PDB file of C-alpha atoms and ligand atoms in Angstrom:
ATOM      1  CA  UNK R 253      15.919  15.994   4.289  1.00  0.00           C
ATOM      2  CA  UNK R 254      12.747  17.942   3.488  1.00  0.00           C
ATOM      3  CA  UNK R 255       9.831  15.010   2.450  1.00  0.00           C
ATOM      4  CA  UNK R 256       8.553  17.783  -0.079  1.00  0.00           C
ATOM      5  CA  UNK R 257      12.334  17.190  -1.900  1.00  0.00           C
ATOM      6  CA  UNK R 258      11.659  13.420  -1.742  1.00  0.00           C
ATOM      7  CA  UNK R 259       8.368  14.164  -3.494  1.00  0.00           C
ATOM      8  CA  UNK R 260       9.925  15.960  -6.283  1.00  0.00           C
ATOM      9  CA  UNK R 261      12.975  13.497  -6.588  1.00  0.00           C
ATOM     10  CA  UNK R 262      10.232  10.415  -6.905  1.00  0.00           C
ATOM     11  CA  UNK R 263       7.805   9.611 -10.173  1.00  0.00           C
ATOM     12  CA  UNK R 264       6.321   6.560 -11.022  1.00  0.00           C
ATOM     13  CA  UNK R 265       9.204   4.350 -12.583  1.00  0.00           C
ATOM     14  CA  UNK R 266       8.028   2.730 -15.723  1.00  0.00           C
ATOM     15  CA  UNK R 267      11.142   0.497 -16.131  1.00  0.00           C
ATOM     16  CA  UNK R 268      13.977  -0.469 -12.920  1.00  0.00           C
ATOM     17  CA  UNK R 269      16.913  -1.265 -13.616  1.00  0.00           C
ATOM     18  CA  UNK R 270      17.606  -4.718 -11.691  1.00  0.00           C
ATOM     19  CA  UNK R 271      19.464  -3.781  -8.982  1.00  0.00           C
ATOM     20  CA  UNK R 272      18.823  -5.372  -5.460  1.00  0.00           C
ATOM     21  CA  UNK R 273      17.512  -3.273  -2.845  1.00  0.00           C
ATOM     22  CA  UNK R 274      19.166  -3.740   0.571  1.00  0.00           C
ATOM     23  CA  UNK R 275      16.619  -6.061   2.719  1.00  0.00           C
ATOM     24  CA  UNK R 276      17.483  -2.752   5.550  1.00  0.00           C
ATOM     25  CA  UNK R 277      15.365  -0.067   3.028  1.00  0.00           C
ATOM     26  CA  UNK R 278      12.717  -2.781   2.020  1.00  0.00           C
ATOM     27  CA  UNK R 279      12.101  -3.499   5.770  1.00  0.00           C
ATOM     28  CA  UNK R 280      12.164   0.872   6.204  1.00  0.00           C
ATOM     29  CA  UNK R 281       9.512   0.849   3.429  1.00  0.00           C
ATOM     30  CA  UNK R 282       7.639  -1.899   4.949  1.00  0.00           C
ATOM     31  CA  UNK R 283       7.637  -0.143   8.334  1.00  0.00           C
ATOM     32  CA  UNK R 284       6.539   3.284   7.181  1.00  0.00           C
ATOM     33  CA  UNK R 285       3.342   1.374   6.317  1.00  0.00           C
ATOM     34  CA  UNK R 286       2.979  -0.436   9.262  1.00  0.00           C
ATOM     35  CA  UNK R 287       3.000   2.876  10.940  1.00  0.00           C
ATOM     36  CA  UNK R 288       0.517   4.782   8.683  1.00  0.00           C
ATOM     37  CA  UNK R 289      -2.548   5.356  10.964  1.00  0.00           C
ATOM     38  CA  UNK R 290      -5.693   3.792   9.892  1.00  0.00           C
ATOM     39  CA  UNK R 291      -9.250   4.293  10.695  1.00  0.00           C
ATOM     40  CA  UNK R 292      -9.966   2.774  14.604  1.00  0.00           C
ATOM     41  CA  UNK R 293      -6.522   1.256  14.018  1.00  0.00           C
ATOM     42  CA  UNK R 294      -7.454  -1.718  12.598  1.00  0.00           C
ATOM     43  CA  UNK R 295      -5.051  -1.908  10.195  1.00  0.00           C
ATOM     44  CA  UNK R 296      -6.922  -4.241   8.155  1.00  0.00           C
ATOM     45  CA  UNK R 297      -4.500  -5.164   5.361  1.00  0.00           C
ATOM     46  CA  UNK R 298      -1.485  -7.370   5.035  1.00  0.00           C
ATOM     47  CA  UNK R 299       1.328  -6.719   2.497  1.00  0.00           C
ATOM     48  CA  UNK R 300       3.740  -9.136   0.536  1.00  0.00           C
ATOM     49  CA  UNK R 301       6.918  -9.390  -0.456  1.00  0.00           C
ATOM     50  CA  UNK R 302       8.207 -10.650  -3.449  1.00  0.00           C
ATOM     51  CA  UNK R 303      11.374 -11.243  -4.874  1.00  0.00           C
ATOM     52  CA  UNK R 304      10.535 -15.235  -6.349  1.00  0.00           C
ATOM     53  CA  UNK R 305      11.024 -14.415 -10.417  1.00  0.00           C
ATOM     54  CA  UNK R 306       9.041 -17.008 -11.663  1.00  0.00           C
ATOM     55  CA  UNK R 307       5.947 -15.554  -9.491  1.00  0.00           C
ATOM     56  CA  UNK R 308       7.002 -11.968 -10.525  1.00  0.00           C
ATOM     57  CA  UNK R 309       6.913 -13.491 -13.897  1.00  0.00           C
ATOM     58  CA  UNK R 310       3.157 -14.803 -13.728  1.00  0.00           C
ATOM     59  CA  UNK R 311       1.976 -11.390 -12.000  1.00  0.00           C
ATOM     60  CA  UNK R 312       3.881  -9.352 -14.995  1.00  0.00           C
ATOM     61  CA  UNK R 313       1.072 -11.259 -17.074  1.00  0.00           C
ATOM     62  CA  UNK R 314      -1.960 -10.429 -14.726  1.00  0.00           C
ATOM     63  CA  UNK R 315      -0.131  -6.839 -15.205  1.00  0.00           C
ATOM     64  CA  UNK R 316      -0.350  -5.867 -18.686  1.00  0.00           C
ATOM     65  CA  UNK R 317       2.914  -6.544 -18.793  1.00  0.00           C
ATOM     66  CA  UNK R 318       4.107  -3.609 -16.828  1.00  0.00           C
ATOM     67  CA  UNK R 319       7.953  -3.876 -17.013  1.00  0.00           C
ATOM     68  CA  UNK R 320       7.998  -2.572 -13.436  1.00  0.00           C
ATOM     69  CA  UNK R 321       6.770  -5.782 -11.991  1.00  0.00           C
ATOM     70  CA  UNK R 322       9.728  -7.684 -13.751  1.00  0.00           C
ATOM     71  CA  UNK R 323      12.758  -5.349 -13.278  1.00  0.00           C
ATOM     72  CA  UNK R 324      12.197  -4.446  -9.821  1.00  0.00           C
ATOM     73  CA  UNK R 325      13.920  -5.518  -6.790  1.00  0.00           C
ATOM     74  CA  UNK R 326      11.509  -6.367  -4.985  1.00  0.00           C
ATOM     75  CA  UNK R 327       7.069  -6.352  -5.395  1.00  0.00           C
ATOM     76  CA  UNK R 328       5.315  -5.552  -2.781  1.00  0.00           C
ATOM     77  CA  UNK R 329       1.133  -6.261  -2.738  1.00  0.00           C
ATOM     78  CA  UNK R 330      -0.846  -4.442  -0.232  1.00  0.00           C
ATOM     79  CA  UNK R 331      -4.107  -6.835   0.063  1.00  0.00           C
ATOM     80  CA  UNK R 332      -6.875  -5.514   2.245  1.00  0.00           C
ATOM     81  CA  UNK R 333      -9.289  -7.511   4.659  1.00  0.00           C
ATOM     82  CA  UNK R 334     -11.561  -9.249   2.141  1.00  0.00           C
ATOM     83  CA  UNK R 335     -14.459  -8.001   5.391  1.00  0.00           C
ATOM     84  CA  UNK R 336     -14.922  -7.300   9.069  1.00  0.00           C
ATOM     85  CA  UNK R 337     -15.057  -9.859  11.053  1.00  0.00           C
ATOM     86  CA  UNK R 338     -16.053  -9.562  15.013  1.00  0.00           C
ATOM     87  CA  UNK R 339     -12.977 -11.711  15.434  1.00  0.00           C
ATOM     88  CA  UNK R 340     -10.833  -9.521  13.917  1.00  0.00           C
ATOM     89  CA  UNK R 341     -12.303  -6.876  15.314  1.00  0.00           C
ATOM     90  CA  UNK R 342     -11.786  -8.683  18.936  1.00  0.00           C
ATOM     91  CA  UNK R 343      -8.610  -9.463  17.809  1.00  0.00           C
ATOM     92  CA  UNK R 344      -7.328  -5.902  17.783  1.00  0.00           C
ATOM     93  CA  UNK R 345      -8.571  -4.547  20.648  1.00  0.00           C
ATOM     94  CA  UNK R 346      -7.272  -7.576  22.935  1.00  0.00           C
ATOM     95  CA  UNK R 347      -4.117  -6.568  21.216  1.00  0.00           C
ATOM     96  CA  UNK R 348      -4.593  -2.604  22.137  1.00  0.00           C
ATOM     97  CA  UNK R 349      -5.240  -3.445  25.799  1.00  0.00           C
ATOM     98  CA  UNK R 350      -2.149  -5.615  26.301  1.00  0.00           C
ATOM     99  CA  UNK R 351       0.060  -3.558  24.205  1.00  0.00           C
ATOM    100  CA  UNK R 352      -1.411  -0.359  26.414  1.00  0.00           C
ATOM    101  CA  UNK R 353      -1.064  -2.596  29.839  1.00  0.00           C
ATOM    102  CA  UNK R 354      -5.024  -1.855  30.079  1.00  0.00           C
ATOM    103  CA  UNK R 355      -8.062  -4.094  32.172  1.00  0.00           C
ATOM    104  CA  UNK R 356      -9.223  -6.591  29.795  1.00  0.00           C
ATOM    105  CA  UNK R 357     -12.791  -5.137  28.366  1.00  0.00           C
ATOM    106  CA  UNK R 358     -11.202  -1.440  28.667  1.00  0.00           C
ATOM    107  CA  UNK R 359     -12.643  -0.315  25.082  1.00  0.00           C
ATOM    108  CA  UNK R 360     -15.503  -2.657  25.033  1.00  0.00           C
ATOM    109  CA  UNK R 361     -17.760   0.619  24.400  1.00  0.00           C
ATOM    110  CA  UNK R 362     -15.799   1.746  21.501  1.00  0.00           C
ATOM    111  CA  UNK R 363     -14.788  -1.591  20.226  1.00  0.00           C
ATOM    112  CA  UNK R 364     -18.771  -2.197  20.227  1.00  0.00           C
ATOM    113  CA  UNK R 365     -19.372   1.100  18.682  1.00  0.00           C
ATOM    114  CA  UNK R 366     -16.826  -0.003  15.946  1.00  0.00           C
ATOM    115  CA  UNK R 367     -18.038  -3.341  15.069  1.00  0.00           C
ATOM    116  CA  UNK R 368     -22.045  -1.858  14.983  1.00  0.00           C
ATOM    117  CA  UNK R 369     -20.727   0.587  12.310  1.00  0.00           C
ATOM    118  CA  UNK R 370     -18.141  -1.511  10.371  1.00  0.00           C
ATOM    119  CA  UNK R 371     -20.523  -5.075  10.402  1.00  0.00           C
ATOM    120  CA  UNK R 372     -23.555  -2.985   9.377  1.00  0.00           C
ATOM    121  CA  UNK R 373     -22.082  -2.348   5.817  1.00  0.00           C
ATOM    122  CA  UNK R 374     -22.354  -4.762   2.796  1.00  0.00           C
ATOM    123  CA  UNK R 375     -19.357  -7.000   2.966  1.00  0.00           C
ATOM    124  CA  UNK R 376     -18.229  -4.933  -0.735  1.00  0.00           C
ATOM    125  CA  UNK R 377     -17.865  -1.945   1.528  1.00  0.00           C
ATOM    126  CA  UNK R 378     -16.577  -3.327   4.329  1.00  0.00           C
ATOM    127  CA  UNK R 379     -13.621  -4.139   1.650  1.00  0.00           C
ATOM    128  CA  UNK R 380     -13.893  -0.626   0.326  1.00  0.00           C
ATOM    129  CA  UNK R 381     -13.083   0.575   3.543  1.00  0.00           C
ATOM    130  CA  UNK R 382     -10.360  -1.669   4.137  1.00  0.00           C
ATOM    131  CA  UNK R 383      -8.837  -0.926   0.967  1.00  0.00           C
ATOM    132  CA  UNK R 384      -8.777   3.377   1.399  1.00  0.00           C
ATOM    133  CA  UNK R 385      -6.814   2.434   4.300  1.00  0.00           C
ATOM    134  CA  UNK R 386      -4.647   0.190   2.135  1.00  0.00           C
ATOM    135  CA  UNK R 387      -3.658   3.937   0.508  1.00  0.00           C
ATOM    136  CA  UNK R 388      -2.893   5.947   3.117  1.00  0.00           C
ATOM    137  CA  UNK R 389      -0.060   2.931   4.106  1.00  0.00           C
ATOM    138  CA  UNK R 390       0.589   2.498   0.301  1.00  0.00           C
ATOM    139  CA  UNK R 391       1.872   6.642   0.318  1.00  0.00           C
ATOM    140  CA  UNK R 392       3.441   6.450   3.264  1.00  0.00           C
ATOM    141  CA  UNK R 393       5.563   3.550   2.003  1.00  0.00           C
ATOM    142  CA  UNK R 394       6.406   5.357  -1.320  1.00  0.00           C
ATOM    143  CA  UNK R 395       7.335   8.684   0.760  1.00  0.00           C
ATOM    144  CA  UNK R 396       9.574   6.316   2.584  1.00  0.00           C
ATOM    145  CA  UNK R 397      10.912   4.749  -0.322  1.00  0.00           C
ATOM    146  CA  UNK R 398      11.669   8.594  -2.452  1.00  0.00           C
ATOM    147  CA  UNK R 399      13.471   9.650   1.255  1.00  0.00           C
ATOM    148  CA  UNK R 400      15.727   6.603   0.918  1.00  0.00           C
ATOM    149  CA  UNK R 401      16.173   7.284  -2.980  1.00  0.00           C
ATOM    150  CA  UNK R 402      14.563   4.163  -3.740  1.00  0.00           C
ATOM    151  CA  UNK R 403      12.184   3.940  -6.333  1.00  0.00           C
ATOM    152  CA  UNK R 404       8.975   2.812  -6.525  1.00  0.00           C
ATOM    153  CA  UNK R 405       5.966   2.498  -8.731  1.00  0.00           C
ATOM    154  CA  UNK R 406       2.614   2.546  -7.931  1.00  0.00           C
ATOM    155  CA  UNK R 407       0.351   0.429  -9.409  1.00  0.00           C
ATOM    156  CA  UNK R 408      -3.632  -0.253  -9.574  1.00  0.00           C
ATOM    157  CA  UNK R 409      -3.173  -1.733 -13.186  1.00  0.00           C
ATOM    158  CA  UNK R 410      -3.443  -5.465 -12.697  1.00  0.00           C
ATOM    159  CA  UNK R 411      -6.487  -8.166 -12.873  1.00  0.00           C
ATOM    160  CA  UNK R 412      -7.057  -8.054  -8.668  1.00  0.00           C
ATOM    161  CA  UNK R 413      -9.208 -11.621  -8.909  1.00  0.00           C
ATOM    162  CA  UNK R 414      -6.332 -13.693 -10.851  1.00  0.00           C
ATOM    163  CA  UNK R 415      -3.954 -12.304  -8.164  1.00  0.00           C
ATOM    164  CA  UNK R 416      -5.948 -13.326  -5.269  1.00  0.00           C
ATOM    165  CA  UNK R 417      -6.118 -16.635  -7.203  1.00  0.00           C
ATOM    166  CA  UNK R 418      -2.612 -16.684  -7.772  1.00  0.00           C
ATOM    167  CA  UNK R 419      -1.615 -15.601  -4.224  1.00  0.00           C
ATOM    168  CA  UNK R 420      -4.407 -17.868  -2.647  1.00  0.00           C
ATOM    169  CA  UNK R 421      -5.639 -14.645  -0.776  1.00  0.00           C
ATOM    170  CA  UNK R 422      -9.622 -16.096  -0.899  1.00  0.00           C
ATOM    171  CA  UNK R 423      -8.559 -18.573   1.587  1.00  0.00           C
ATOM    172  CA  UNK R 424      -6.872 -15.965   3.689  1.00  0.00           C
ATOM    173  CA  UNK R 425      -9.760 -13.315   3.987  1.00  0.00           C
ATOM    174  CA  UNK R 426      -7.292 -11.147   1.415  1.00  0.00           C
ATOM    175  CA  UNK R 427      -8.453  -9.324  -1.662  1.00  0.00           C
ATOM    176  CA  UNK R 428      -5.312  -7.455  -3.316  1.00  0.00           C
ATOM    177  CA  UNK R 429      -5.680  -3.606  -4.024  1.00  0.00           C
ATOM    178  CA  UNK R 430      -2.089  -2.304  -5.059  1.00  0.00           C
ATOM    179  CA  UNK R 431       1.066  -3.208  -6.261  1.00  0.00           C
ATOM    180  CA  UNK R 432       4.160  -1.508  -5.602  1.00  0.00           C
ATOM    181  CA  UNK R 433       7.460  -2.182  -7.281  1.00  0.00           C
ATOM    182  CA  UNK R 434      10.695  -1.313  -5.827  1.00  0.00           C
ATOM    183  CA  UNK R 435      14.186  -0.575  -7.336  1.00  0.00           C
ATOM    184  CA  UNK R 436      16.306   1.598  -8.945  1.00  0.00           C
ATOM    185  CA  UNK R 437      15.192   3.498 -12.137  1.00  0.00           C
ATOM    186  CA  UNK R 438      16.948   2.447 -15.348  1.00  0.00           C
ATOM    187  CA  UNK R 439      18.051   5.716 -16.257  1.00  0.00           C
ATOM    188  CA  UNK R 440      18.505   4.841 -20.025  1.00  0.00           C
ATOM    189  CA  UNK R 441      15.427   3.132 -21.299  1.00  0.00           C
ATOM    190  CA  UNK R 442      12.904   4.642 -18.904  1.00  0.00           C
ATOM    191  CA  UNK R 443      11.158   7.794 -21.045  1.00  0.00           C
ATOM    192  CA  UNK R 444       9.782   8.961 -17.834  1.00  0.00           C
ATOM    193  CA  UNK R 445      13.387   9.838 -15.964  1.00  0.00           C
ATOM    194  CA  UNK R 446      13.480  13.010 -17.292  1.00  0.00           C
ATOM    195  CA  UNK R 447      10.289  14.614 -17.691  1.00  0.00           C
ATOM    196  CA  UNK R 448       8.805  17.785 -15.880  1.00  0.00           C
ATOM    197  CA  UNK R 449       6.545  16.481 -13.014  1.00  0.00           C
ATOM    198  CA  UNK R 450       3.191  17.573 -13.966  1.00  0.00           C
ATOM    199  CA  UNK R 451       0.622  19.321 -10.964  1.00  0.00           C
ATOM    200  CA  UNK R 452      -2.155  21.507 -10.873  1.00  0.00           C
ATOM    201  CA  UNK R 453      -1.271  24.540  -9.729  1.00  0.00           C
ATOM    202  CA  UNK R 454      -2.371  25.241  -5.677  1.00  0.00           C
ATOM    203  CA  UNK R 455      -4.711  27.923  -6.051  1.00  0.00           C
ATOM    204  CA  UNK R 456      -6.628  25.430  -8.342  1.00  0.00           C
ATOM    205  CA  UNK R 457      -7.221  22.647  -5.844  1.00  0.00           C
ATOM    206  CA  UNK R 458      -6.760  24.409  -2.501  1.00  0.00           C
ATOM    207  CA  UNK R 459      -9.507  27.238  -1.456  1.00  0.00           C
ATOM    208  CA  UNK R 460      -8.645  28.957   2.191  1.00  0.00           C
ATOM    209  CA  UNK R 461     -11.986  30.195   4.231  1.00  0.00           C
ATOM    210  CA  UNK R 462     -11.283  32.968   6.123  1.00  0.00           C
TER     211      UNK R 462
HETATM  212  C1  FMN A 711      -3.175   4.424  -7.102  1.00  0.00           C
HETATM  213  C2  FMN A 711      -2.297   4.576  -8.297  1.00  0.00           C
HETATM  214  C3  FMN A 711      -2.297   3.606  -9.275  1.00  0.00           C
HETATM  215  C4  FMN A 711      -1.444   3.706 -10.370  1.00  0.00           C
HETATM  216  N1  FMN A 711      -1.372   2.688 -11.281  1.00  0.00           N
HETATM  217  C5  FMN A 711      -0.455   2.746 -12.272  1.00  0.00           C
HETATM  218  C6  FMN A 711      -0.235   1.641 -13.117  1.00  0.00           C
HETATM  219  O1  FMN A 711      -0.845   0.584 -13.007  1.00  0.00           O
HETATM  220  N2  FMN A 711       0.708   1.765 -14.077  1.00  0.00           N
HETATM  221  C7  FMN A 711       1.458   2.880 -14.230  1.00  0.00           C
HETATM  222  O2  FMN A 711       2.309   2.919 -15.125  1.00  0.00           O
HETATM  223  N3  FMN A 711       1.286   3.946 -13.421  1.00  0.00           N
HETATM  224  C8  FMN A 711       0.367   3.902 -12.442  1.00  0.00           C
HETATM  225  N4  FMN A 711       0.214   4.965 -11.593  1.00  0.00           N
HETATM  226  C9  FMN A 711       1.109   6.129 -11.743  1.00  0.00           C
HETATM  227  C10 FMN A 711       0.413   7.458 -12.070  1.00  0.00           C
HETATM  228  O3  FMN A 711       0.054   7.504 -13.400  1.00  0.00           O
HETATM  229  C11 FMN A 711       1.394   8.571 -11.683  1.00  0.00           C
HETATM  230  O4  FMN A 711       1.652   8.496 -10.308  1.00  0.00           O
HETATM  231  C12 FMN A 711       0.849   9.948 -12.024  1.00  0.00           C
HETATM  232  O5  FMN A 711       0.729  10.117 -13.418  1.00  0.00           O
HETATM  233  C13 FMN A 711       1.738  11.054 -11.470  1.00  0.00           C
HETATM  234  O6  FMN A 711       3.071  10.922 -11.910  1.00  0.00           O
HETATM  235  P1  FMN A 711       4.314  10.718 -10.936  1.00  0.00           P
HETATM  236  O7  FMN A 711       3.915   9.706  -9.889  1.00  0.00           O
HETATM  237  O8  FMN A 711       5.392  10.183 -11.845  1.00  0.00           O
HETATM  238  O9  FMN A 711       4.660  12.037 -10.335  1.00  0.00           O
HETATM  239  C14 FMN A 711      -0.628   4.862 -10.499  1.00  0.00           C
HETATM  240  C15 FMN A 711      -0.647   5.845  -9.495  1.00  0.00           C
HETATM  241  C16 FMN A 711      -1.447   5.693  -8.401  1.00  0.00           C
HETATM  242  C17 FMN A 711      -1.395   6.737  -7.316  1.00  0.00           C
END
């Protein structure tokens, strides 16, 4: 199936219905992230998954009380590397070279290279940077989601600090960026279900050079 059709099928589902997603399309979802490229590969984020109602309960309260958080299946939080560390850093490239059967020290010139650039930044953007790769993993993850027909809702409307609080994510190097609510839309009480999907139109956002 076309992605472009899974595009059009999903929207941002305001209210779920209950229903249990199978733990087979949560772990599909959770893949497509894990695959989402990120810049050097350093996939600096972690997500979690929760399905404990009494903690979906306290983060529908750091929510606004966005009935997404409560009715869906399952809540994932995508929580970015709080900085860049030279031991994380270390960490991924002694990872690369095993994974890629290469000499120990292989990409010690790039890996240098990386950590110059990425240490060099105030430790607010070394989070910002973290977090925009948090996105691309967060879109691949609801593209995954639409193909399977699951729905999914993203969400940046929550108080970030009380979650980290909540979720201990300080003591973790974790600062939490997104939320994203999985289930199945509640077809009746959801005013969004049915509305026209609302886009600019191309030729106002894409300009060809020739
Ligand atoms: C990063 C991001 C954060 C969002 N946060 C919220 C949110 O907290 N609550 C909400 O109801 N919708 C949220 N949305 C949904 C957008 O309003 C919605 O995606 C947009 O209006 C387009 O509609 P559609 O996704 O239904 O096609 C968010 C969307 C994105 C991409």
């Amino acid at each position: 199936m076309s992605i472009i059709e899974s595009l059009n099928w999903r929207y941002a589902a305001k209210k779920l219905n209950g229903e249990k997603v199978s733990d087979e399309n949560v772990s599909k979802i959770i893949e497509a992230a894990r695959l989402a490229p990120t810049s050097s590969g350093l996939q600096p984020f972690e997500m979690v998954v929760i399905t404990n109602q009494e903690l979906k309960e306290k983060i529908h309260k750091l929510s606004f009380n966005q009935s997404q958080v409560l009715d869906c299946s399952h809540l994932i939080v995508f929580a970015a590397w709080d900085h860049y560390s030279l031991d994380r850093i270390n960490h991924y490239f002694d990872h690369y070279e095993t994974e890629r059967k290469l000499e120990k020290g292989f990409s010690d010139g790039y890996k240098n290279g990386v950590s110059k650039h990425l240490t060099a930044l105030t430790t607010e953007q070394q989070f910002e940077h973290a977090a925009r790769q948090v996105y691309i993993a967060f879109a691949f993850a609801m593209a995954e989601a639409a193909a399977l027909r699951v729905d999914s809702s993203p969400m940046e409307g929550f108080l970030p600090n009380e979650l980290d609080e909540l979720l201990n994510f300080k003591a973790q190097g974790l600062r939490s960026v997104l939320l994203l609510p999985v289930g199945y839309r509640d077809e009746t009480n959801d005013w969004q279900v049915h509305l026209k999907k609302v886009r600019k139109h191309t030729n106002h956002m894409v300009h060809y050079i020739k």
